[in-house]
């Protein structure tokens, strides 16, 4: 019986030692920062607060020509705009509204887009009772992936995108590890870790793989409005 007691004692020592190691590892972990969930959270960069477009520039580098009517929004007009600062992995919150007066159909109705790194587009479109090709409707990774569901509100109503973007990464041997999009449209999951390939979408302003790039809001000829835009670097 004595050997059995020795084995039992040894087992107790091993369990105790393992517990200490696990506890030590947990203590070594960095305590997550406490943040007020906002909106926006304190570590976010406010890109548009309804007052001006000082964080943005036109495609030609000039001042943006978009209209700011004084209601907290900016209306698409006079070309696409891009952020002066460039971003890689990030979390973006953006709100948008298609025109309340419906004109056109399919891609001609409330069309705009949010481009990450100027390369990869999450489509903005009036997709409320407006059939179009699946990977071109609101919430789609344009040209690549249709949204899981159509969560669109009626024309003129404010809608939101909350987007987690991880950029594609290129290694020293030239291979590209795909990035990903996770998108919530009006609080509903529509893209779930959707892969982002190394090639940009057809209408992209920038090509190739890069660690960072500007956020671009597209002028597609429709007076779409935007408000409450903020971004967090990841």
Tab-separated table of C-alpha atoms in Angstrom:
chain	number	residue	atom	x	y	z
A	1	UNK	CA	0.000	0.000	0.000
A	2	UNK	CA	2.890	2.356	0.617
A	3	UNK	CA	3.801	2.660	-3.097
A	4	UNK	CA	0.191	3.587	-3.861
A	5	UNK	CA	0.334	6.368	-1.295
A	6	UNK	CA	3.521	7.636	-2.888
A	7	UNK	CA	1.885	7.732	-6.302
A	8	UNK	CA	-1.112	9.546	-4.880
A	9	UNK	CA	1.163	12.074	-3.196
A	10	UNK	CA	3.110	12.557	-6.414
A	11	UNK	CA	-0.138	13.144	-8.286
A	12	UNK	CA	-1.172	15.784	-5.776
A	13	UNK	CA	2.165	17.549	-6.170
A	14	UNK	CA	1.836	17.531	-9.971
A	15	UNK	CA	-1.702	18.921	-9.824
A	16	UNK	CA	-0.628	21.619	-7.369
A	17	UNK	CA	2.406	22.557	-9.485
A	18	UNK	CA	0.324	22.709	-12.674
A	19	UNK	CA	-2.191	24.965	-10.922
A	20	UNK	CA	0.600	27.326	-9.908
A	21	UNK	CA	1.938	27.470	-13.482
A	22	UNK	CA	-1.533	28.194	-14.894
A	23	UNK	CA	-2.111	30.879	-12.255
A	24	UNK	CA	1.274	32.437	-13.052
A	25	UNK	CA	0.457	32.467	-16.760
A	26	UNK	CA	-2.858	34.179	-16.083
A	27	UNK	CA	-1.167	36.817	-13.937
A	28	UNK	CA	1.313	37.433	-16.762
A	29	UNK	CA	-1.494	38.278	-19.177
A	30	UNK	CA	-2.085	41.963	-19.793
A	31	UNK	CA	-5.209	43.311	-18.171
A	32	UNK	CA	-7.542	44.608	-20.921
A	33	UNK	CA	-7.993	48.372	-20.939
A	34	UNK	CA	-11.296	49.651	-19.571
A	35	UNK	CA	-13.200	51.719	-22.111
A	36	UNK	CA	-16.543	53.470	-22.174
A	37	UNK	CA	-18.395	51.694	-25.004
A	38	UNK	CA	-19.369	55.081	-26.342
A	39	UNK	CA	-20.317	55.831	-28.935
A	40	UNK	CA	-17.631	56.326	-30.021
A	41	UNK	CA	-15.200	54.579	-27.644
A	42	UNK	CA	-12.346	56.757	-26.331
A	43	UNK	CA	-9.672	55.004	-28.423
A	44	UNK	CA	-11.529	55.705	-31.672
A	45	UNK	CA	-10.571	58.306	-34.270
A	46	UNK	CA	-13.611	60.382	-35.200
A	47	UNK	CA	-13.519	60.791	-38.966
A	48	UNK	CA	-16.740	62.770	-39.273
A	49	UNK	CA	-18.776	64.319	-36.471
A	50	UNK	CA	-21.216	66.248	-38.631
A	51	UNK	CA	-19.305	69.515	-38.607
A	52	UNK	CA	-16.605	69.327	-41.266
A	53	UNK	CA	-14.545	67.007	-43.461
A	54	UNK	CA	-11.157	68.074	-42.136
A	55	UNK	CA	-10.059	64.415	-41.893
A	56	UNK	CA	-10.734	63.890	-45.608
A	57	UNK	CA	-9.510	64.948	-49.028
A	58	UNK	CA	-10.701	64.574	-52.597
A	59	UNK	CA	-9.194	62.094	-55.051
A	60	UNK	CA	-7.038	64.889	-56.439
A	61	UNK	CA	-5.845	65.889	-52.976
A	62	UNK	CA	-8.034	69.012	-52.869
A	63	UNK	CA	-10.680	69.868	-50.284
A	64	UNK	CA	-13.783	67.652	-50.442
A	65	UNK	CA	-16.756	69.101	-52.311
A	66	UNK	CA	-19.422	67.173	-50.455
A	67	UNK	CA	-22.389	69.082	-49.055
A	68	UNK	CA	-22.750	69.506	-45.284
A	69	UNK	CA	-26.369	70.623	-44.739
A	70	UNK	CA	-26.009	71.156	-40.981
A	71	UNK	CA	-28.045	68.169	-39.826
A	72	UNK	CA	-24.994	66.125	-38.848
A	73	UNK	CA	-24.597	64.517	-42.247
A	74	UNK	CA	-22.449	64.883	-45.345
A	75	UNK	CA	-23.982	64.329	-48.780
A	76	UNK	CA	-22.126	62.723	-51.675
A	77	UNK	CA	-21.289	65.368	-54.280
A	78	UNK	CA	-18.337	66.229	-56.484
A	79	UNK	CA	-16.279	63.043	-56.426
A	80	UNK	CA	-15.147	60.344	-54.038
A	81	UNK	CA	-13.313	61.314	-50.852
A	82	UNK	CA	-10.595	59.544	-48.862
A	83	UNK	CA	-9.100	59.872	-45.411
A	84	UNK	CA	-5.856	61.779	-45.022
A	85	UNK	CA	-4.633	59.077	-42.635
A	86	UNK	CA	-4.106	55.509	-43.809
A	87	UNK	CA	-5.313	52.414	-41.973
A	88	UNK	CA	-4.708	48.673	-41.945
A	89	UNK	CA	-6.532	46.346	-39.545
A	90	UNK	CA	-9.408	48.292	-38.066
A	91	UNK	CA	-12.952	48.507	-36.739
A	92	UNK	CA	-15.203	50.996	-38.524
A	93	UNK	CA	-18.598	52.391	-37.588
A	94	UNK	CA	-20.413	54.330	-40.275
A	95	UNK	CA	-24.021	55.376	-40.820
A	96	UNK	CA	-25.596	56.095	-44.199
A	97	UNK	CA	-28.915	56.832	-45.846
A	98	UNK	CA	-30.006	56.455	-49.446
A	99	UNK	CA	-32.252	59.191	-50.931
A	100	UNK	CA	-35.816	59.142	-49.604
A	101	UNK	CA	-37.132	59.856	-53.100
A	102	UNK	CA	-36.551	56.671	-55.072
A	103	UNK	CA	-35.018	57.076	-58.511
A	104	UNK	CA	-33.604	54.360	-60.719
A	105	UNK	CA	-33.318	50.665	-60.073
A	106	UNK	CA	-30.720	47.989	-59.405
A	107	UNK	CA	-27.244	49.589	-59.207
A	108	UNK	CA	-28.633	53.008	-60.138
A	109	UNK	CA	-30.485	53.408	-56.842
A	110	UNK	CA	-28.688	54.898	-53.830
A	111	UNK	CA	-25.296	53.602	-54.916
A	112	UNK	CA	-22.091	54.377	-53.025
A	113	UNK	CA	-19.442	52.302	-51.287
A	114	UNK	CA	-16.963	52.103	-48.422
A	115	UNK	CA	-13.475	51.106	-49.599
A	116	UNK	CA	-10.900	49.786	-47.161
A	117	UNK	CA	-7.335	50.733	-48.129
A	118	UNK	CA	-8.945	52.165	-51.274
A	119	UNK	CA	-9.082	48.572	-52.532
A	120	UNK	CA	-11.898	46.476	-51.083
A	121	UNK	CA	-15.494	47.664	-51.156
A	122	UNK	CA	-18.396	47.054	-48.840
A	123	UNK	CA	-21.312	48.080	-51.010
A	124	UNK	CA	-23.730	50.862	-50.102
A	125	UNK	CA	-26.984	50.582	-52.034
A	126	UNK	CA	-30.712	51.049	-51.612
A	127	UNK	CA	-31.506	47.333	-51.477
A	128	UNK	CA	-35.004	47.696	-50.042
A	129	UNK	CA	-37.244	45.868	-52.532
A	130	UNK	CA	-34.644	46.551	-55.209
A	131	UNK	CA	-33.385	43.385	-56.934
A	132	UNK	CA	-29.831	43.402	-58.273
A	133	UNK	CA	-27.002	40.879	-58.573
A	134	UNK	CA	-26.342	39.210	-55.225
A	135	UNK	CA	-22.737	40.294	-54.663
A	136	UNK	CA	-23.611	43.878	-55.524
A	137	UNK	CA	-26.376	44.609	-53.025
A	138	UNK	CA	-26.068	46.459	-49.708
A	139	UNK	CA	-23.792	44.680	-47.260
A	140	UNK	CA	-21.954	42.736	-49.942
A	141	UNK	CA	-18.198	42.529	-50.281
A	142	UNK	CA	-18.629	43.960	-53.735
A	143	UNK	CA	-17.960	41.523	-56.535
A	144	UNK	CA	-16.885	38.793	-54.114
A	145	UNK	CA	-19.488	37.828	-51.524
A	146	UNK	CA	-23.216	38.443	-51.120
A	147	UNK	CA	-24.485	39.336	-47.631
A	148	UNK	CA	-25.857	36.489	-45.525
A	149	UNK	CA	-29.220	38.314	-45.377
A	150	UNK	CA	-30.736	41.528	-46.683
A	151	UNK	CA	-31.043	43.757	-43.596
A	152	UNK	CA	-31.892	46.950	-45.503
A	153	UNK	CA	-34.213	49.622	-44.164
A	154	UNK	CA	-36.568	51.738	-46.253
A	155	UNK	CA	-35.192	54.500	-48.532
A	156	UNK	CA	-34.250	57.623	-46.605
A	157	UNK	CA	-33.914	55.831	-43.255
A	158	UNK	CA	-30.554	55.827	-41.490
A	159	UNK	CA	-28.636	52.559	-41.594
A	160	UNK	CA	-25.405	51.464	-39.936
A	161	UNK	CA	-22.391	49.352	-40.774
A	162	UNK	CA	-20.071	48.015	-38.086
A	163	UNK	CA	-17.124	46.449	-39.850
A	164	UNK	CA	-14.084	44.522	-38.631
A	165	UNK	CA	-11.425	44.496	-41.331
A	166	UNK	CA	-8.166	42.570	-41.376
A	167	UNK	CA	-5.891	43.421	-44.264
A	168	UNK	CA	-4.260	40.865	-46.538
A	169	UNK	CA	-0.614	40.321	-45.629
A	170	UNK	CA	2.264	39.615	-47.996
A	171	UNK	CA	5.208	37.548	-46.782
A	172	UNK	CA	8.843	37.841	-47.875
A	173	UNK	CA	8.448	34.926	-50.298
A	174	UNK	CA	5.756	36.864	-52.153
A	175	UNK	CA	2.810	34.779	-50.991
A	176	UNK	CA	-0.339	36.552	-49.799
A	177	UNK	CA	-2.286	35.565	-46.688
A	178	UNK	CA	-5.911	36.646	-47.179
A	179	UNK	CA	-7.517	39.168	-44.869
A	180	UNK	CA	-11.159	39.175	-43.794
A	181	UNK	CA	-14.351	41.181	-43.419
A	182	UNK	CA	-16.895	40.810	-40.636
A	183	UNK	CA	-19.844	43.141	-41.195
A	184	UNK	CA	-22.967	43.952	-39.198
A	185	UNK	CA	-25.663	45.793	-41.143
A	186	UNK	CA	-28.130	47.472	-38.784
A	187	UNK	CA	-26.844	45.147	-36.061
A	188	UNK	CA	-27.346	42.002	-38.152
A	189	UNK	CA	-24.379	39.846	-39.195
A	190	UNK	CA	-24.090	39.886	-43.008
A	191	UNK	CA	-20.394	39.000	-43.554
A	192	UNK	CA	-18.792	36.449	-41.230
A	193	UNK	CA	-14.989	36.385	-41.551
A	194	UNK	CA	-15.355	36.634	-45.316
A	195	UNK	CA	-11.920	36.185	-46.956
A	196	UNK	CA	-10.302	39.213	-48.587
A	197	UNK	CA	-8.076	38.108	-51.487
A	198	UNK	CA	-4.916	39.881	-52.532
A	199	UNK	CA	-6.495	41.345	-55.674
A	200	UNK	CA	-8.555	44.515	-55.342
A	201	UNK	CA	-12.105	44.999	-56.586
A	202	UNK	CA	-12.533	46.284	-60.132
A	203	UNK	CA	-13.434	49.855	-59.208
A	204	UNK	CA	-10.664	50.213	-56.619
A	205	UNK	CA	-8.577	53.363	-56.532
A	206	UNK	CA	-5.491	51.450	-55.373
A	207	UNK	CA	-4.083	48.115	-56.503
A	208	UNK	CA	-1.900	45.401	-55.015
A	209	UNK	CA	-1.265	44.432	-51.407
A	210	UNK	CA	-0.179	47.030	-48.863
A	211	UNK	CA	-0.126	47.188	-45.055
A	212	UNK	CA	-2.197	50.380	-44.994
A	213	UNK	CA	-4.317	52.595	-47.183
A	214	UNK	CA	-7.008	55.283	-46.989
A	215	UNK	CA	-10.655	54.721	-46.263
A	216	UNK	CA	-12.592	55.852	-49.348
A	217	UNK	CA	-16.252	56.848	-49.661
A	218	UNK	CA	-17.426	56.523	-53.235
A	219	UNK	CA	-19.302	59.020	-55.357
A	220	UNK	CA	-21.384	56.873	-57.711
A	221	UNK	CA	-23.636	59.716	-58.838
A	222	UNK	CA	-26.299	59.291	-56.139
A	223	UNK	CA	-26.845	61.753	-53.231
A	224	UNK	CA	-26.219	59.237	-50.445
A	225	UNK	CA	-25.672	60.757	-46.988
A	226	UNK	CA	-23.186	59.720	-44.297
A	227	UNK	CA	-22.844	60.540	-40.597
A	228	UNK	CA	-21.225	59.364	-37.327
A	229	UNK	CA	-18.044	57.893	-38.798
A	230	UNK	CA	-15.360	56.603	-36.450
A	231	UNK	CA	-12.562	54.060	-36.679
A	232	UNK	CA	-10.377	52.078	-34.270
A	233	UNK	CA	-6.955	50.725	-35.176
A	234	UNK	CA	-6.562	47.043	-34.316
